N, C-alpha and C. Protein backbone atom coordinates (compact mmCIF):
# COMPACT_ATOMS: atom_id res chain seq x y z
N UNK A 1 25.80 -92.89 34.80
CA UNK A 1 27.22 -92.68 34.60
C UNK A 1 27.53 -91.20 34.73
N UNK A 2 28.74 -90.68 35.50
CA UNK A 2 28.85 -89.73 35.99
C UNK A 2 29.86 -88.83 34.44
N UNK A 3 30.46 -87.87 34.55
CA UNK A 3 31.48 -87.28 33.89
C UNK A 3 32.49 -86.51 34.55
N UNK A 4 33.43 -86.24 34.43
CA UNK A 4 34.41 -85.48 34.94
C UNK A 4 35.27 -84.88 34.08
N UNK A 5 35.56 -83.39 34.45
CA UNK A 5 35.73 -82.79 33.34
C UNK A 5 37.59 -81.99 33.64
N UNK A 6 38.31 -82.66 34.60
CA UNK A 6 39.64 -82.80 35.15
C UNK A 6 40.96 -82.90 34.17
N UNK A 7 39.79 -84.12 32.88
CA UNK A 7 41.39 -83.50 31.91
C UNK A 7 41.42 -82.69 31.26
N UNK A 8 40.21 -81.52 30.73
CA UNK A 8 40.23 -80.42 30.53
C UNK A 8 41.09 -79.16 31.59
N UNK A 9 40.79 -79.16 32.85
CA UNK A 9 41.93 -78.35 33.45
C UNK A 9 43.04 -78.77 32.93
N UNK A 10 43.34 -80.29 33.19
CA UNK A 10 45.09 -80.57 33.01
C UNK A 10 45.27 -80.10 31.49
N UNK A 11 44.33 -80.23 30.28
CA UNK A 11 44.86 -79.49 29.67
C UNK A 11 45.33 -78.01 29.11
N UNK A 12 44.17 -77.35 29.86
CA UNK A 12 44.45 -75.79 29.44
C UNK A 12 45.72 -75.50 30.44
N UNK A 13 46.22 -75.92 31.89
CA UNK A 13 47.04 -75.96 32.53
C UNK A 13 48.49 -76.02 30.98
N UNK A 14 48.45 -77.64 30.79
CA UNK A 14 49.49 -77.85 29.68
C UNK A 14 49.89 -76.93 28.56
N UNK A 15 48.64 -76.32 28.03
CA UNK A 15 48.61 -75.30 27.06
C UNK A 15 49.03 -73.58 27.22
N UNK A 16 48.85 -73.71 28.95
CA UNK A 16 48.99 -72.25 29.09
C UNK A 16 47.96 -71.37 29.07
N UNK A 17 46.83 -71.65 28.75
CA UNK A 17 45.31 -71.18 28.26
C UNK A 17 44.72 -70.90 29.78
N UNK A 18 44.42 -69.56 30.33
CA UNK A 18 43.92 -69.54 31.14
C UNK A 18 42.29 -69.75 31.01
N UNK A 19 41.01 -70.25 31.87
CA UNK A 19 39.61 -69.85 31.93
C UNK A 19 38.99 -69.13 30.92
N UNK A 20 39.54 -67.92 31.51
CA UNK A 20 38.87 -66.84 30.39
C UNK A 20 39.21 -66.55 29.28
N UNK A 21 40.11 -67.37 28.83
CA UNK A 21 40.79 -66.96 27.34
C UNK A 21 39.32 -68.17 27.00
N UNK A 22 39.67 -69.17 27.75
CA UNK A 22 39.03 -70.32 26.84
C UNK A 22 37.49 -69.67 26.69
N UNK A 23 36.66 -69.35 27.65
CA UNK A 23 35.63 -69.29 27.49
C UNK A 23 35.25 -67.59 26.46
N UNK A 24 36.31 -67.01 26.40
CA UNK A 24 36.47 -66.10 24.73
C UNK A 24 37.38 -66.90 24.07
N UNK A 25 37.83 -67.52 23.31
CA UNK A 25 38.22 -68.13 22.51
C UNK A 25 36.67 -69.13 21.68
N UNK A 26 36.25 -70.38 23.02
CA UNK A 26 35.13 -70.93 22.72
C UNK A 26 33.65 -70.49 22.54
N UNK A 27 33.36 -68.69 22.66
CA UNK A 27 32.48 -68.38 22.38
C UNK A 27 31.25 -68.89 23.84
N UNK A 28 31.28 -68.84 24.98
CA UNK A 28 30.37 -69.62 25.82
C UNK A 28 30.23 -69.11 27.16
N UNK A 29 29.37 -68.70 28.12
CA UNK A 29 29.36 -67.92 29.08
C UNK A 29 30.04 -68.21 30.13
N UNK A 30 30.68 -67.73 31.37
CA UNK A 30 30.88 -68.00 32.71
C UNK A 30 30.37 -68.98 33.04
N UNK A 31 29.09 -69.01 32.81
CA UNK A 31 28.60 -70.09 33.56
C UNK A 31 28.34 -71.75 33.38
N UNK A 32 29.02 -71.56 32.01
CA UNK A 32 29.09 -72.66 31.58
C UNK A 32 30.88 -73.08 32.16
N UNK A 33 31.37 -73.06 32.06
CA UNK A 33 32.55 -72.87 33.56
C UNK A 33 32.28 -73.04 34.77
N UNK A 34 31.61 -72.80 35.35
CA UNK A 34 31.60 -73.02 36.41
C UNK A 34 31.23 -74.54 36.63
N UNK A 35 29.86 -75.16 35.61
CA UNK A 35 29.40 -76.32 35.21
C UNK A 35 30.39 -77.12 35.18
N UNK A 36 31.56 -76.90 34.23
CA UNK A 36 32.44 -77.18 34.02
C UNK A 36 33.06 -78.12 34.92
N UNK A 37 33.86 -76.86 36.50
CA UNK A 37 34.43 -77.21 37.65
C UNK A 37 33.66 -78.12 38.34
N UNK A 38 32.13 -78.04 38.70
CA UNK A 38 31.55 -78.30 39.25
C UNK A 38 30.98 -80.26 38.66
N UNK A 39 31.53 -80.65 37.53
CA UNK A 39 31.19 -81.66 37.10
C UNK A 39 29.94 -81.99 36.64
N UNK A 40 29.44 -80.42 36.14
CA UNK A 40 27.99 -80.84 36.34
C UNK A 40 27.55 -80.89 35.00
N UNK A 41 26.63 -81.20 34.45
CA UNK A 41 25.65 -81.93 33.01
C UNK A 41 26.01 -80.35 32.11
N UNK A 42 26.93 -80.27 30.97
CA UNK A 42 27.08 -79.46 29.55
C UNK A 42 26.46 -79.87 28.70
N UNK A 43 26.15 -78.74 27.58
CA UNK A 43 25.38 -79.37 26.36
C UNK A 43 26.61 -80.14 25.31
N UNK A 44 26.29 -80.58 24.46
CA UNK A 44 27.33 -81.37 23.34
C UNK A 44 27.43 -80.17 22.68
N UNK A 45 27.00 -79.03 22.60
CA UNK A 45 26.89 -78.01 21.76
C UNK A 45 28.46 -77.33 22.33
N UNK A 46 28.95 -77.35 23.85
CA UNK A 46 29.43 -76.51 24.66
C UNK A 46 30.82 -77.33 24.20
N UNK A 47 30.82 -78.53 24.54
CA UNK A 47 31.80 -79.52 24.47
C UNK A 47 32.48 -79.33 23.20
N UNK A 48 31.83 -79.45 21.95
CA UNK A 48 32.12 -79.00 20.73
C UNK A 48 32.77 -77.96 20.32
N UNK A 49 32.09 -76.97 21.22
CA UNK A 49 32.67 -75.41 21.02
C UNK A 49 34.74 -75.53 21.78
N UNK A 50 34.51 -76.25 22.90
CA UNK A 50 35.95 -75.92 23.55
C UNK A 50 36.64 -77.11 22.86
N UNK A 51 36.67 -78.18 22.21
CA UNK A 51 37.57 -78.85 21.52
C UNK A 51 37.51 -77.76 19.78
N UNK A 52 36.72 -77.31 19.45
CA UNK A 52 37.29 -76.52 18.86
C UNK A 52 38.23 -75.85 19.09
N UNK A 53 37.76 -75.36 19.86
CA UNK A 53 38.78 -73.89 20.34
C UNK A 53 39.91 -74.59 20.94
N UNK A 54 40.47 -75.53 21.31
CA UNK A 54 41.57 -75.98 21.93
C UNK A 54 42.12 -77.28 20.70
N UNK A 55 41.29 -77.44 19.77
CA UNK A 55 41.98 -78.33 19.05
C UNK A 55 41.97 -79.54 19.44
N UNK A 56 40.85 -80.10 20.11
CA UNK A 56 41.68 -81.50 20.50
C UNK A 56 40.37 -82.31 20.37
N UNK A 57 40.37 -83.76 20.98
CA UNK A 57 38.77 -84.16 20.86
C UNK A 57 38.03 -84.30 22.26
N UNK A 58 36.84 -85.00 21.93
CA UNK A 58 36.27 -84.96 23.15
C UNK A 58 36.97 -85.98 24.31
N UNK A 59 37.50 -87.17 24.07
CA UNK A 59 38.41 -88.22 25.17
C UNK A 59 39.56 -87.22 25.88
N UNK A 60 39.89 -85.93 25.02
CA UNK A 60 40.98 -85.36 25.62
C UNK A 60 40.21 -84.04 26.68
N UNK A 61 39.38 -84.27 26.89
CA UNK A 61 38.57 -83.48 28.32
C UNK A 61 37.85 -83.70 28.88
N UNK A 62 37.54 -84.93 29.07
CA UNK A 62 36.71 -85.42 29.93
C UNK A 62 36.70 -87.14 29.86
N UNK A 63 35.97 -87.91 30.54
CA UNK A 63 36.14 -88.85 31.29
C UNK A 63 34.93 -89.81 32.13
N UNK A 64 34.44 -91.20 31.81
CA UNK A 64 33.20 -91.18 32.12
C UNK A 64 33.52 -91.95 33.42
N UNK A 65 32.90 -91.44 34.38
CA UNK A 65 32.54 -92.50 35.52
C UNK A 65 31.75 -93.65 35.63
N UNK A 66 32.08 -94.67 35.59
CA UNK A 66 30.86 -95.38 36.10
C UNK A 66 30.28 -95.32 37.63
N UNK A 67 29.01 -95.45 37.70
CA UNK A 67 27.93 -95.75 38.99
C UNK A 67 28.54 -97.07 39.59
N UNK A 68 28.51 -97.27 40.91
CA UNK A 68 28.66 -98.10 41.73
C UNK A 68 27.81 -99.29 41.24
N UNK A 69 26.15 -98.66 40.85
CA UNK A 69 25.84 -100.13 39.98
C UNK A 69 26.52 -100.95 39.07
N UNK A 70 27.35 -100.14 38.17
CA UNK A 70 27.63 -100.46 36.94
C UNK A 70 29.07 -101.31 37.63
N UNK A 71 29.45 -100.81 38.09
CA UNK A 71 30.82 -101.03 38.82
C UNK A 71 30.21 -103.02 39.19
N UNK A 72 29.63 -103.05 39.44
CA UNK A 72 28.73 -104.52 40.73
C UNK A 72 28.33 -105.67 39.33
N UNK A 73 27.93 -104.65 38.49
CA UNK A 73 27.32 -105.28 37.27
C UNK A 73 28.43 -105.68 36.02
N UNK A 74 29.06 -105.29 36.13
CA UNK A 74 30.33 -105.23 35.11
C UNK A 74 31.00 -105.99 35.37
């Protein structure tokens, strides 16, 4: 199962919160951003840190994909 991390843009978009506020606000490097954009595997540690910092929970930034298997199987 994949993740996508799209309603986090739409929300810092909503909020006004640019990138770099978030990633000083949430305490967490560049490059965990970029991970971010890129859809690629964060720690729960990271995830934690930016619903802190934005107040919200984890359903409100992200999003699970299912696999084409799961999709066939379901």
């Amino acid at each position: 199962m994949a993740i996508t991390y799209k309603k986090l843009f739409h929300l810092l978009i909503d909020q006004g919160i640019q990138t770099s506020e978030l990633t000083e606000k949430a305490g967490f490097s560049p490059n965990i951003l970029t991970r971010l954009r890129r859809d690629q595997y964060v720690s729960l540690d990271s995830i934690e840190k930016i619903c802190l910092a934005l107040g919200c929970k984890v359903d409100d930034i992200l999003d699970f994909i299912p696999d084409e298997k799961e999709k066939e199987n379901g």
